[in-house]
Coordinates of C-alpha atoms in Angstrom, one line a residue:
M1405 CA -0.1 0.0 0.0
E1406 CA 3.0 2.2 0.3
D1407 CA 3.1 2.5 -3.6
L1408 CA -0.2 4.4 -3.9
K1409 CA 0.2 7.7 -5.6
E1410 CA -1.9 10.6 -5.1
D1411 CA -2.0 11.7 -8.8
V1412 CA -3.8 8.4 -9.8
Q1413 CA -7.6 9.2 -9.7
I1414 CA -10.6 7.0 -10.1
G1415 CA -11.7 9.3 -13.0
H1416 CA -8.8 8.3 -15.0
F1417 CA -10.2 5.0 -16.1
E1418 CA -7.4 3.2 -17.8
E1419 CA -4.7 4.6 -15.4
A1420 CA -6.7 3.4 -12.2
I1421 CA -7.2 -0.1 -13.8
Q1422 CA -3.5 -0.4 -14.7
F1423 CA -2.3 0.8 -11.3
I1424 CA -4.6 -1.5 -9.3
T1425 CA -3.5 -4.4 -11.7
R1426 CA 0.1 -3.5 -11.1
L1427 CA -0.5 -4.0 -7.4
L1428 CA -2.5 -7.0 -7.4
G1429 CA -2.1 -8.6 -10.7
D1430 CA 0.7 -11.0 -9.7
N1431 CA -2.0 -13.2 -7.8
S1432 CA -3.5 -16.0 -9.7
D1433 CA -6.8 -15.5 -8.0
Y1434 CA -7.2 -11.9 -9.0
N1435 CA -9.8 -11.3 -11.6
T1436 CA -10.7 -8.4 -13.8
R1437 CA -13.6 -8.3 -16.4
R1438 CA -14.6 -5.5 -18.6
F1439 CA -18.2 -5.1 -19.6
H1440 CA -20.8 -2.5 -20.5
I1441 CA -23.3 -1.4 -18.2
F1442 CA -26.8 -1.4 -19.9
G1443 CA -24.9 -1.9 -23.1
R1444 CA -23.6 1.7 -23.1
F1445 CA -21.4 2.6 -20.2
E1446 CA -17.8 1.0 -20.1
A1447 CA -16.9 -0.6 -16.8
V1448 CA -14.7 -3.1 -15.1
V1449 CA -15.3 -5.3 -12.1
M1450 CA -12.3 -6.5 -9.9
N1451 CA -12.1 -9.0 -7.1
F1452 CA -10.4 -12.0 -5.8
S1453 CA -12.1 -15.2 -6.8
S1454 CA -11.1 -17.0 -3.7
L1455 CA -12.8 -14.5 -1.4
I1456 CA -16.1 -13.7 -3.1
D1457 CA -19.4 -15.4 -3.8
K1458 CA -19.4 -16.1 -7.5
T1459 CA -23.1 -16.9 -7.7
S1460 CA -23.9 -13.6 -6.0
L1461 CA -21.7 -11.7 -8.3
N1462 CA -23.1 -13.2 -11.5
S1463 CA -26.8 -13.3 -10.7
D1464 CA -27.4 -10.4 -8.4
I1465 CA -24.8 -7.9 -9.6
L1466 CA -23.4 -8.5 -13.3
K1467 CA -26.7 -9.9 -14.8
P1468 CA -29.0 -6.9 -13.7
L1469 CA -26.3 -4.5 -14.9
M1470 CA -26.0 -5.8 -18.4
H1471 CA -29.6 -5.5 -19.2
L1472 CA -31.5 -2.3 -19.0
P1473 CA -34.6 -2.7 -16.6
P1474 CA -38.0 -2.5 -18.4
H1475 CA -39.1 0.5 -16.6
L1476 CA -36.1 2.5 -17.9
E1477 CA -36.3 1.3 -21.4
A1478 CA -38.2 4.3 -22.5
E1479 CA -35.9 6.9 -20.7
D1480 CA -32.5 8.1 -21.6
V1481 CA -30.1 7.3 -18.7
E1482 CA -27.4 9.9 -18.3
L1483 CA -23.9 9.4 -16.9
D1484 CA -24.5 11.6 -13.8
Q1485 CA -27.7 9.5 -12.9
L1486 CA -25.9 6.0 -13.3
H1487 CA -25.2 5.5 -9.6
E1488 CA -28.7 6.1 -8.6
V1489 CA -29.9 3.8 -11.4
I1490 CA -27.6 1.0 -10.3
Q1491 CA -28.7 1.3 -6.8
D1492 CA -32.3 0.5 -8.0
T1493 CA -31.2 -2.1 -10.5
V1494 CA -28.8 -4.6 -8.7
Y1495 CA -30.3 -7.2 -6.4
H1496 CA -27.5 -6.7 -3.7
G1497 CA -28.1 -5.0 -0.4
Q1498 CA -24.6 -3.7 0.5
I1499 CA -23.4 -1.1 -1.9
M1500 CA -21.0 1.8 -1.1
K1501 CA -19.4 4.6 -3.2
E1502 CA -15.7 5.3 -2.7
D1503 CA -13.3 7.8 -4.5
K1504 CA -10.1 7.0 -2.8
L1505 CA -7.9 4.5 -4.4
E1506 CA -6.4 3.3 -1.2
K1507 CA -9.8 2.4 0.1
I1508 CA -10.7 0.6 -3.2
V1509 CA -7.5 -1.6 -2.9
E1510 CA -8.2 -2.4 0.7
A1511 CA -11.8 -3.4 -0.1
I1512 CA -10.6 -6.0 -2.9
L1513 CA -8.2 -7.3 -0.4
E1514 CA -11.0 -7.7 2.2
G1515 CA -13.1 -9.7 -0.3
Q1516 CA -15.3 -7.1 -1.9
S1517 CA -16.1 -6.7 -5.6
V1518 CA -15.3 -3.4 -7.0
I1519 CA -16.8 -1.9 -10.2
I1520 CA -15.1 1.2 -11.9
I1521 CA -17.1 3.1 -14.4
K1522 CA -15.4 5.0 -17.1
N1523 CA -15.7 8.9 -16.6
L1524 CA -17.1 8.7 -13.1
D1525 CA -15.1 9.8 -10.1
A1526 CA -16.4 7.1 -7.5
A1527 CA -16.2 3.3 -7.7
L1528 CA -18.9 1.0 -6.5
L1529 CA -18.1 -1.5 -3.7
F1530 CA -20.2 -4.6 -3.3
Q1531 CA -19.8 -6.6 -0.1
N1532 CA -20.1 -10.2 -1.4
R1533 CA -17.4 -11.8 0.5
R1534 CA -17.7 -15.5 1.1
V1535 CA -15.1 -17.6 3.1
E1536 CA -15.6 -21.1 4.1
K1537 CA -16.4 -21.5 7.7
R1538 CA -17.1 -24.3 10.2
A1539 CA -20.4 -24.8 11.8
I1540 CA -21.5 -23.4 15.1
D1541 CA -21.0 -26.1 17.7
Q1542 CA -20.5 -26.5 21.5
P1543 CA -17.2 -25.1 22.6
A1544 CA -14.7 -28.0 23.3
T1545 CA -12.9 -26.0 26.1
E1546 CA -16.2 -24.9 28.0
Q1547 CA -18.8 -27.7 27.9
V1548 CA -21.7 -27.6 30.3
I1549 CA -24.5 -30.0 31.3
R1550 CA -27.2 -27.4 31.4
G1551 CA -27.0 -24.4 29.1
P1552 CA -26.7 -23.3 25.5
R1553 CA -24.7 -25.3 23.1
E1554 CA -23.5 -22.5 21.0
G1555 CA -20.0 -21.3 20.6
F1556 CA -18.2 -18.6 18.6
I1557 CA -16.4 -19.3 15.4
E1558 CA -13.7 -17.6 13.4
Q1559 CA -16.0 -15.2 11.4
L1560 CA -16.5 -12.0 13.3
E1561 CA -19.9 -11.0 11.7
I1562 CA -21.3 -14.3 12.8
N1563 CA -20.0 -13.8 16.4
I1564 CA -21.6 -10.4 16.5
G1565 CA -24.9 -11.8 15.4
L1566 CA -24.8 -14.3 18.2
L1567 CA -24.6 -11.5 20.5
R1568 CA -27.3 -9.6 18.9
Y1569 CA -29.5 -12.6 19.0
R1570 CA -29.4 -12.5 22.8
L1571 CA -29.1 -8.7 23.2
Q1572 CA -32.0 -7.3 21.2
T1573 CA -31.6 -3.8 22.4
T1574 CA -30.6 -0.6 20.8
D1575 CA -28.0 -0.1 23.6
L1576 CA -25.7 -2.8 22.4
C1577 CA -22.9 -0.8 20.7
V1578 CA -20.2 -2.5 18.5
K1579 CA -17.1 -0.3 17.5
D1580 CA -14.8 -1.4 14.8
M1581 CA -11.2 -0.7 14.2
K1582 CA -8.3 -2.4 12.2
L1583 CA -5.1 -3.4 13.9
G1584 CA -2.0 -4.8 12.2
R1585 CA 0.1 -3.1 9.5
V1586 CA 0.0 -6.1 7.3
T1587 CA -2.9 -8.4 8.4
K1588 CA -5.2 -5.3 8.9
S1589 CA -7.3 -7.6 11.2
K1590 CA -10.7 -6.3 12.0
V1591 CA -11.3 -5.8 15.8
A1592 CA -14.7 -5.2 17.4
V1593 CA -15.2 -3.5 20.8
C1594 CA -18.7 -4.5 22.3
Y1595 CA -20.5 -3.0 25.3
I1596 CA -24.0 -2.0 26.4
K1597 CA -24.6 1.7 26.6
G1598 CA -26.2 2.9 29.9
I1599 CA -24.6 0.1 31.8
V1600 CA -20.8 0.2 30.9
N1601 CA -18.7 3.0 32.4
P1602 CA -17.8 5.3 29.5
A1603 CA -14.3 5.8 31.1
L1604 CA -13.7 2.0 30.8
V1605 CA -14.6 2.1 27.1
E1606 CA -12.4 4.9 26.4
E1607 CA -9.5 3.2 28.0
V1608 CA -10.0 0.0 26.0
Q1609 CA -10.1 2.0 22.9
N1610 CA -7.0 3.9 23.7
R1611 CA -5.0 0.7 24.5
L1612 CA -6.2 -0.9 21.3
S1613 CA -5.4 2.3 19.3
S1614 CA -1.8 2.4 20.7
I1615 CA -1.0 -1.1 19.3
D1616 CA 1.5 -1.0 16.4
I1617 CA 2.3 -4.5 15.2
D1618 CA 2.6 -6.1 11.8
G1619 CA -0.1 -8.9 12.5
I1620 CA -2.8 -9.9 14.9
M1621 CA -3.2 -13.7 14.4
D1622 CA -5.5 -14.4 17.3
A1623 CA -7.1 -12.6 20.3
G1624 CA -4.4 -13.9 22.5
Y1625 CA -2.1 -11.2 20.8
L1626 CA -4.4 -8.5 22.1
E1627 CA -4.6 -10.0 25.4
Q1628 CA -0.9 -9.7 26.0
L1629 CA -0.8 -6.2 24.6
I1630 CA -3.5 -4.6 26.7
E1631 CA -3.1 -6.3 30.1
D1632 CA -1.8 -4.2 33.1
N1633 CA 1.0 -6.3 34.4
H1634 CA 3.1 -8.4 31.8
F1635 CA 5.2 -10.2 34.4
T1636 CA 2.7 -12.3 36.3
P1637 CA 1.4 -15.9 35.8
F1638 CA -2.2 -14.8 36.5
P1639 CA -4.4 -13.9 33.5
Q1640 CA -5.8 -10.3 33.7
V1641 CA -8.0 -10.7 30.8
Q1642 CA -10.8 -13.5 30.5
N1643 CA -11.2 -15.3 27.2
T1644 CA -14.3 -17.5 26.4
E1645 CA -15.9 -19.1 23.5
R1646 CA -19.4 -19.0 24.8
P1647 CA -21.8 -16.2 23.8
D1648 CA -23.9 -16.5 26.8
K1649 CA -21.0 -15.9 29.1
V1650 CA -20.1 -12.7 27.1
V1651 CA -23.7 -11.5 27.3
A1652 CA -23.7 -12.1 31.1
N1653 CA -20.6 -10.1 31.5
L1654 CA -21.7 -7.3 29.3
L1655 CA -24.8 -7.0 31.5
E1656 CA -22.5 -6.6 34.5
G1657 CA -20.7 -3.5 32.9
R1658 CA -17.8 -5.1 31.2
V1659 CA -16.4 -4.8 27.6
A1660 CA -16.0 -7.5 25.1
I1661 CA -13.4 -7.6 22.5
F1662 CA -13.5 -9.6 19.3
V1663 CA -11.0 -10.3 16.6
D1664 CA -11.7 -11.5 13.1
G1665 CA -10.4 -14.9 12.6
S1666 CA -10.4 -15.9 16.4
P1667 CA -13.3 -17.8 18.0
F1668 CA -12.3 -16.3 21.4
A1669 CA -13.8 -13.2 22.9
L1670 CA -11.8 -11.2 25.4
I1671 CA -13.5 -9.8 28.6
V1672 CA -12.2 -6.8 30.6
P1673 CA -11.9 -5.9 33.3
T1674 CA -11.3 -9.4 35.0
V1675 CA -11.1 -10.4 38.6
F1676 CA -9.9 -13.7 40.0
N1677 CA -13.1 -15.3 41.2
Q1678 CA -14.3 -15.4 37.5
F1679 CA -11.7 -18.2 36.8
Y1680 CA -13.6 -20.7 38.9
Q1681 CA -17.1 -19.7 37.9
V1682 CA -18.9 -21.2 34.8
T1683 CA -22.2 -20.3 33.3
E1684 CA -23.8 -23.4 34.7
D1685 CA -23.7 -21.9 38.1
Y1686 CA -26.5 -19.6 37.2
S1687 CA -28.6 -22.2 35.4
E1688 CA -29.2 -24.4 38.4
R1689 CA -30.6 -23.6 41.8
F1690 CA -28.1 -21.9 44.1
L1691 CA -27.8 -24.5 46.9
L1692 CA -26.6 -27.2 44.4
V1693 CA -24.2 -24.9 42.6
S1694 CA -22.8 -23.5 45.8
F1695 CA -21.8 -26.8 46.8
I1696 CA -20.2 -27.5 43.4
R1697 CA -18.4 -24.1 43.6
L1698 CA -17.0 -24.9 47.1
A1699 CA -15.8 -28.4 45.6
R1700 CA -13.9 -26.3 42.9
L1701 CA -12.4 -24.1 45.3
V1702 CA -11.1 -27.1 47.5
A1703 CA -9.8 -28.7 44.2
L1704 CA -8.0 -25.3 43.4
I1705 CA -6.3 -25.3 46.8
F1706 CA -5.5 -28.9 46.4
S1707 CA -3.7 -28.3 43.2
L1708 CA -1.7 -25.5 44.6
I1709 CA -0.4 -26.5 48.0
T1710 CA -0.8 -30.4 48.3
P1711 CA 2.7 -31.2 46.9
S1712 CA 4.6 -28.5 48.8
F1713 CA 2.6 -29.4 52.0
Y1714 CA 3.4 -33.1 51.6
V1715 CA 7.1 -32.4 51.0
A1716 CA 7.3 -30.0 54.0
V1717 CA 5.8 -32.4 56.4
I1718 CA 7.8 -35.5 55.2
S1719 CA 11.0 -33.5 55.4
F1720 CA 10.7 -31.2 58.3
N1721 CA 7.6 -32.0 60.3
P1722 CA 6.9 -35.7 60.4
E1723 CA 5.5 -35.2 64.0
L1724 CA 2.4 -33.9 62.4
I1725 CA 1.5 -37.1 60.8
P1726 CA -0.7 -39.5 63.0
T1727 CA 1.4 -42.4 64.4
K1728 CA -0.4 -45.2 62.3
F1729 CA -0.3 -43.2 59.2
A1730 CA 3.4 -42.3 59.8
V1731 CA 4.2 -46.1 59.9
A1732 CA 2.5 -46.6 56.7
V1733 CA 4.4 -43.8 54.9
A1734 CA 7.6 -44.8 56.4
G1735 CA 7.1 -48.3 55.0
G1736 CA 6.2 -47.1 51.6
R1737 CA 9.2 -44.8 51.5
A1738 CA 11.7 -47.4 52.8
G1739 CA 13.2 -48.3 49.5
V1740 CA 13.0 -45.0 47.7
P1741 CA 16.7 -43.6 47.1
F1742 CA 15.6 -39.9 46.8
P1743 CA 14.4 -37.3 49.2
A1744 CA 10.9 -36.3 49.1
V1745 CA 11.4 -32.9 47.3
I1746 CA 13.3 -34.6 44.4
E1747 CA 10.7 -37.5 44.2
V1748 CA 7.8 -34.9 44.0
L1749 CA 9.6 -32.8 41.5
V1750 CA 10.4 -35.7 39.3
M1751 CA 6.7 -36.9 39.3
E1752 CA 5.4 -33.4 38.8
I1753 CA 7.7 -32.8 35.7
S1754 CA 6.7 -36.4 34.3
M1755 CA 3.1 -35.5 34.8
E1756 CA 3.5 -32.1 33.0
V1757 CA 5.3 -33.8 30.1
L1758 CA 2.7 -36.6 29.9
R1759 CA -0.2 -34.1 29.9
E1760 CA 1.7 -31.9 27.1
A1761 CA 2.2 -35.0 25.0
T1762 CA -1.5 -36.0 25.5
V1763 CA -2.7 -32.7 24.3
R1764 CA -0.4 -32.5 21.2
L1765 CA -1.1 -36.1 20.0
P1766 CA -3.9 -36.9 17.8
Q1767 CA -7.2 -37.5 19.5
Q1768 CA -7.2 -41.2 18.5
V1769 CA -3.8 -41.7 20.2
G1770 CA -4.1 -39.2 23.0
G1771 CA -6.6 -41.1 25.1
A1772 CA -4.7 -44.4 24.9
L1773 CA -1.4 -42.6 25.9
S1774 CA -3.1 -40.9 29.0
I1775 CA -4.3 -44.3 30.3
V1776 CA -1.1 -45.9 29.7
G1777 CA 0.9 -43.1 31.3
V1778 CA -1.4 -43.1 34.5
L1779 CA -1.7 -47.0 35.0
V1780 CA 1.5 -48.5 33.6
I1781 CA 4.1 -45.8 34.3
G1782 CA 2.9 -45.0 37.8
Q1783 CA 2.6 -48.6 38.8
A1784 CA 6.0 -49.4 37.4
A1785 CA 7.6 -46.5 39.2
V1786 CA 6.1 -47.8 42.5
S1787 CA 7.2 -51.3 41.8
A1788 CA 10.7 -50.4 40.9
G1789 CA 11.1 -48.4 44.2
F1790 CA 11.5 -45.1 42.2
V1791 CA 8.7 -43.3 43.9
S1792 CA 6.6 -44.1 47.0
P1793 CA 2.8 -45.0 46.8
I1794 CA 1.9 -42.0 48.8
T1795 CA 3.7 -39.7 46.5
V1796 CA 1.8 -41.1 43.5
V1797 CA -1.5 -40.5 45.5
V1798 CA -0.5 -36.9 46.2
I1799 CA 0.5 -36.1 42.5
A1800 CA -2.9 -37.7 41.4
L1801 CA -4.9 -35.4 43.7
T1802 CA -2.9 -32.6 42.5
T1803 CA -3.6 -33.3 38.9
I1804 CA -7.3 -34.0 39.3
G1805 CA -7.6 -30.6 41.3
S1806 CA -5.9 -28.8 38.5
F1807 CA -8.4 -30.2 35.9
A1808 CA -11.3 -29.2 38.1
T1809 CA -10.4 -25.5 37.5
P1810 CA -12.7 -24.4 34.7
A1811 CA -10.3 -21.7 33.1
Y1812 CA -7.4 -23.2 31.4
N1813 CA -5.0 -20.1 31.7
A1814 CA -5.8 -19.9 35.4
A1815 CA -5.1 -23.7 35.9
L1816 CA -1.8 -23.1 34.1
A1817 CA -0.7 -20.5 36.5
L1818 CA -1.4 -22.6 39.5
R1819 CA 0.6 -25.5 37.8
L1820 CA 3.5 -23.0 37.4
L1821 CA 3.5 -21.8 41.0
R1822 CA 3.6 -25.4 42.4
F1823 CA 7.1 -25.8 41.5
P1824 CA 8.6 -22.7 43.6
L1825 CA 6.4 -23.8 46.5
I1826 CA 7.8 -27.3 46.4
L1827 CA 11.2 -26.0 46.6
L1828 CA 10.4 -23.7 49.3
G1829 CA 8.8 -26.6 51.2
G1830 CA 11.8 -28.7 50.5
M1831 CA 14.3 -26.1 51.8
F1832 CA 12.4 -24.5 54.7
G1833 CA 9.5 -26.7 55.5
L1834 CA 6.1 -25.4 56.4
Y1835 CA 7.7 -21.9 57.2
G1836 CA 8.9 -21.7 53.5
V1837 CA 5.3 -22.8 52.2
M1838 CA 3.7 -20.1 54.2
V1839 CA 6.1 -17.4 53.0
G1840 CA 5.5 -18.5 49.4
L1841 CA 1.7 -18.4 50.0
I1842 CA 2.2 -14.9 51.6
V1843 CA 4.2 -13.7 48.4
I1844 CA 1.5 -15.1 46.1
A1845 CA -1.3 -13.4 48.0
N1846 CA 0.7 -10.1 48.1
H1847 CA 1.3 -10.3 44.4
L1848 CA -2.5 -11.0 43.8
L1849 CA -3.4 -8.0 45.9
S1850 CA -1.1 -5.7 43.7
L1851 CA -2.7 -6.8 40.5
K1852 CA -5.3 -4.8 38.6
S1853 CA -7.3 -5.2 35.4
F1854 CA -8.1 -1.9 33.8
G1855 CA -8.0 -0.2 37.2
V1856 CA -10.1 -2.9 39.1
P1857 CA -8.4 -4.6 42.0
Y1858 CA -7.8 -8.3 41.0
I1859 CA -9.1 -9.6 44.3
S1860 CA -12.2 -7.7 44.2
P1861 CA -14.7 -7.8 45.8
L1862 CA -12.9 -9.3 48.8
V1863 CA -10.3 -6.7 48.8
P1864 CA -11.4 -3.9 48.9
G1865 CA -14.5 -5.5 50.5
N1866 CA -18.0 -5.1 49.0
F1867 CA -20.7 -7.2 50.6
Q1868 CA -23.2 -6.8 47.6
A1869 CA -20.6 -8.4 45.3
M1870 CA -19.4 -10.9 47.9
K1871 CA -22.7 -12.7 47.4
D1872 CA -21.3 -14.4 44.1
T1873 CA -17.8 -15.3 45.1
V1874 CA -17.3 -18.5 47.4
I1875 CA -20.9 -19.3 47.0
R1876 CA -23.7 -18.4 44.6
S1877 CA -26.4 -16.6 46.3
P1878 CA -30.1 -16.6 45.0
L1879 CA -30.6 -14.5 42.0
W1880 CA -33.0 -12.3 43.9
W1881 CA -30.3 -11.5 46.5
M1882 CA -27.9 -10.1 43.8
K1883 CA -30.3 -7.2 42.8
K1884 CA -27.4 -4.7 42.0
R1885 CA -24.5 -4.9 39.6
P1886 CA -20.9 -5.1 41.1
S1887 CA -19.8 -1.6 42.4
M1888 CA -16.4 -2.2 41.3
F1889 CA -17.1 -1.3 37.7
H1890 CA -18.7 2.1 38.7
T1891 CA -21.8 1.4 36.4
P1892 CA -24.2 4.3 36.0
N1893 CA -27.0 1.8 36.2
R1894 CA -26.5 -0.5 39.1
Q1895 CA -30.1 -1.8 39.4
R1896 CA -30.2 -5.5 38.0
I1897 CA -33.6 -6.6 39.4
G1898 CA -36.6 -4.3 39.5
E1899 CA -38.1 -3.4 42.8
E1900 CA -41.7 -4.6 41.6
T1901 CA -40.1 -8.1 41.0
L1902 CA -38.6 -8.2 44.3
S1903 CA -41.8 -7.1 46.0
K1904 CA -43.7 -9.8 44.2
M1905 CA -41.2 -12.4 45.2
N1906 CA -41.5 -11.6 48.9
Q1907 CA -45.3 -12.1 48.8
P1908 CA -46.8 -15.6 49.2
H1909 CA -47.6 -17.4 46.1
V1910 CA -51.1 -18.4 45.1
N1911 CA -51.3 -22.2 44.5
T1912 CA -54.2 -22.5 42.3
L1913 CA -54.0 -26.2 42.1
D1914 CA -54.1 -26.7 45.9
P1915 CA -56.7 -29.6 46.5
L1916 CA -58.0 -27.7 49.4
K1917 CA -58.9 -24.8 47.3
V1918 CA -59.8 -26.5 44.0
G1919 CA -61.4 -29.7 45.6
N1920 CA -60.9 -33.4 45.0
E1921 CA -62.9 -36.5 45.3
K1922 CA -62.9 -36.4 49.1
G1923 CA -62.7 -32.8 49.7
D1924 CA -65.6 -32.0 47.3
I1925 CA -68.3 -33.2 49.6
K1926 CA -66.8 -31.4 52.4
H1927 CA -66.6 -28.1 50.7
G1928 CA -69.8 -28.3 49.0
V1929 CA -68.5 -28.8 45.4
S1930 CA -69.8 -31.4 43.4
A1931 CA -67.4 -34.0 42.2
P1932 CA -66.9 -34.4 38.4
N1933 CA -68.7 -37.4 36.9
H1934 CA -66.2 -39.7 35.6
D1935 CA -68.8 -41.7 33.7
D1936 CA -69.7 -38.7 31.5
P1937 CA -67.6 -38.8 28.4
G1938 CA -67.7 -35.0 28.3
S1939 CA -65.9 -34.7 31.7
S1940 CA -62.3 -33.8 31.8
R1941 CA -59.7 -36.5 32.5
T1942 CA -56.1 -36.6 33.3
H1943 CA -54.0 -39.6 32.4

């Protein structure tokens, strides 16, 4: 695009064609076709055949332009009226006029068809892009038992459509921009006007506008470029493939970022408690999902501290182990030649290698490898005296706990932090483990995501938002949006709905009020005649 000259104008018909052909003509899928509009006006259509819908081009654009419509046969169409006549003639919905050569070349590269008409100063752009895409399916990384089965795909327009399908409101705003000097990737910023804080939208747009990079291949590129702290294992931007999850976050006052070509949406700002919550938590009743969420938190703690705690107790504080259990542990470790810290580190590294190998192998082989790795290798290591049975149990609990964390990037951060904690437990015992946990907690307290403290709403404390942290409170308790986002509209549930929920329900099918076979006589109501074919029956 640096070769574009200011002296080449669309009105110079042959020069414009030659210039665009010089830029794009080396590509085998670049097409130009000269024709006459209504048999009179010389024109040329240019596009990339690999990016357009050829059927739409032929039937909806070219065919109507080559034949004068019947209602105009008696009239003399002038050149200055041609654009308006074409608007009424073609069967295509998206038509734009453009007089800048740079924008015309960009439109062809995006997958549009461009028609340049001789002696006219503006070209016509037809949005007939068509790229093969996969079908909308359930996200493989965020599966739920109860909830929608739709997931984002790589096409940005379809992803925005999935949002508008759920948010049929004029307040949903979508702002587009292009990032990447070479790729010119289309990025969309989505938010709900009236709920989101305008300062947050401005900050998101400022961070995106300041990005100067040659290409954006995935939403993960943007995540790394807009986060507050680049030297932390904890993710400060949430990513998801689920439209319902994005909608729920938009309704809380957050902003979603989409990249054309990526099936993941970025959600900002992000706090830590989002990474152990799933959309299914709000589809089931609060008592059940509160128990499941507590189980997830226990699994999260297990995956972080269990190996280091085991190493510290075995190496420095064996008196904390009950006597009978200590005898069993000592018997299992009798033939192991390594100290506990080396034993756990070797097993953890082996498990990480096995997990990475399982992920990268083809699906048909990966499942078999995981079973072989867990059963055969673990059993063989214990039989050979390489590790003790209790160590295998500890590593198994740790691995299962990491799998119970819904967010992959958050689970990855906990997996990374296990190793320094194991080293601290092996060198300093429980004191070292506690120092490591204090350092991690202090680091979490120092993090922010677009100005929002990472440990919110625990620190700083906010009782209203705490109703959806450790447990999930009933929906009617969470009547306001989280205050940490400073939304202009904090009311989530109307007062009329809350007042009706506090009133006793009227049970219209209560047998004491409607009557049944025994109660009908008592209340003076005649029982239905079951022998009458006209009487109602319930089977």
